[in-house]
């Protein structure tokens, strides 16, 4: 079993829909939770990160962490075709940025 | 300000050939990383350099060597390429190897070994 599980998709939704992307993990020591976005043939770029539990909002994006369930989510409101990309979750324990553990990524397609 | 640059962008090797992937960053970051990305596997850390003059193995170091040439440059060498090393290779950098510092990625090198 992988330490971080993420459905590879593809997930296809119409423009304007609310998108929910999720990851589950098994290591209860993870403290930092990150979402990266990767456009086709590009490197990943950090979208959001949260520390420990709770929610964080940035514009149309909301990241949620539920440590009791070992489950994290990224919500995208009013989705746009430009949001079409692969979304990767990544996690690490406290003070170990070099040990990011990555999900396989979910490919998201927003249909105009 | 170019961020993280990688050369080459594409490469085809025959089994047993060697090559070096180059990476440079202009953000004055201390830490640098080499990852490989395979379909369905996510990103896997090959080697990292927490600071100039230090390198450490990551999750999948076998078949690779690295050199932290200076603070800006971190190269990855394949001494004898194998088909299993066909992958997309990403270099990344961050301010530090501890804490939640954002990792900045280069555009990647697509390597095919036949």
PDB file of C-alpha atoms in Angstrom, chain A residues 1 6-7 10 17-19 24 27 34 39-40 44 46-47 49 52 64 67 76-77 86-87 91 99 102 104-105 109:
ATOM      1  CA  UNK A   1       0.000   0.000   0.000  1.00  0.00           C
ATOM      2  CA  UNK A   6      -4.705   9.703  -5.010  1.00  0.00           C
ATOM      3  CA  UNK A   7      -7.191   8.776  -7.728  1.00  0.00           C
ATOM      4  CA  UNK A  10      -9.235  11.763 -15.355  1.00  0.00           C
ATOM      5  CA  UNK A  17     -18.749  23.339 -11.520  1.00  0.00           C
ATOM      6  CA  UNK A  18     -17.292  22.834  -8.050  1.00  0.00           C
ATOM      7  CA  UNK A  19     -14.420  20.368  -8.162  1.00  0.00           C
ATOM      8  CA  UNK A  24      -5.674   9.744   1.680  1.00  0.00           C
ATOM      9  CA  UNK A  27       1.422   8.219   8.112  1.00  0.00           C
ATOM     10  CA  UNK A  34       0.517  20.707  -0.040  1.00  0.00           C
ATOM     11  CA  UNK A  39       0.223  21.716 -16.556  1.00  0.00           C
ATOM     12  CA  UNK A  40       1.032  19.344 -19.392  1.00  0.00           C
ATOM     13  CA  UNK A  44       4.721  21.262 -10.751  1.00  0.00           C
ATOM     14  CA  UNK A  46       2.783  25.064  -5.487  1.00  0.00           C
ATOM     15  CA  UNK A  47      -0.875  26.003  -5.261  1.00  0.00           C
ATOM     16  CA  UNK A  49      -0.224  24.415   1.682  1.00  0.00           C
ATOM     17  CA  UNK A  52      -1.868  20.307  10.578  1.00  0.00           C
ATOM     18  CA  UNK A  64      -9.032  21.030   3.858  1.00  0.00           C
ATOM     19  CA  UNK A  67      -6.123  14.381  10.327  1.00  0.00           C
ATOM     20  CA  UNK A  76     -12.108  24.540  -6.770  1.00  0.00           C
ATOM     21  CA  UNK A  77     -15.126  26.830  -7.112  1.00  0.00           C
ATOM     22  CA  UNK A  86      -2.876  17.480 -13.034  1.00  0.00           C
ATOM     23  CA  UNK A  87      -3.158  18.183  -9.304  1.00  0.00           C
ATOM     24  CA  UNK A  91       2.949  15.739   2.467  1.00  0.00           C
ATOM     25  CA  UNK A  99      11.024  14.110   2.403  1.00  0.00           C
ATOM     26  CA  UNK A 102       3.723  12.628  -3.301  1.00  0.00           C
ATOM     27  CA  UNK A 104       0.327  10.121  -8.134  1.00  0.00           C
ATOM     28  CA  UNK A 105      -1.751  13.129  -9.241  1.00  0.00           C
ATOM     29  CA  UNK A 109     -10.388  18.394 -17.348  1.00  0.00           C
TER      30      UNK A 109
END
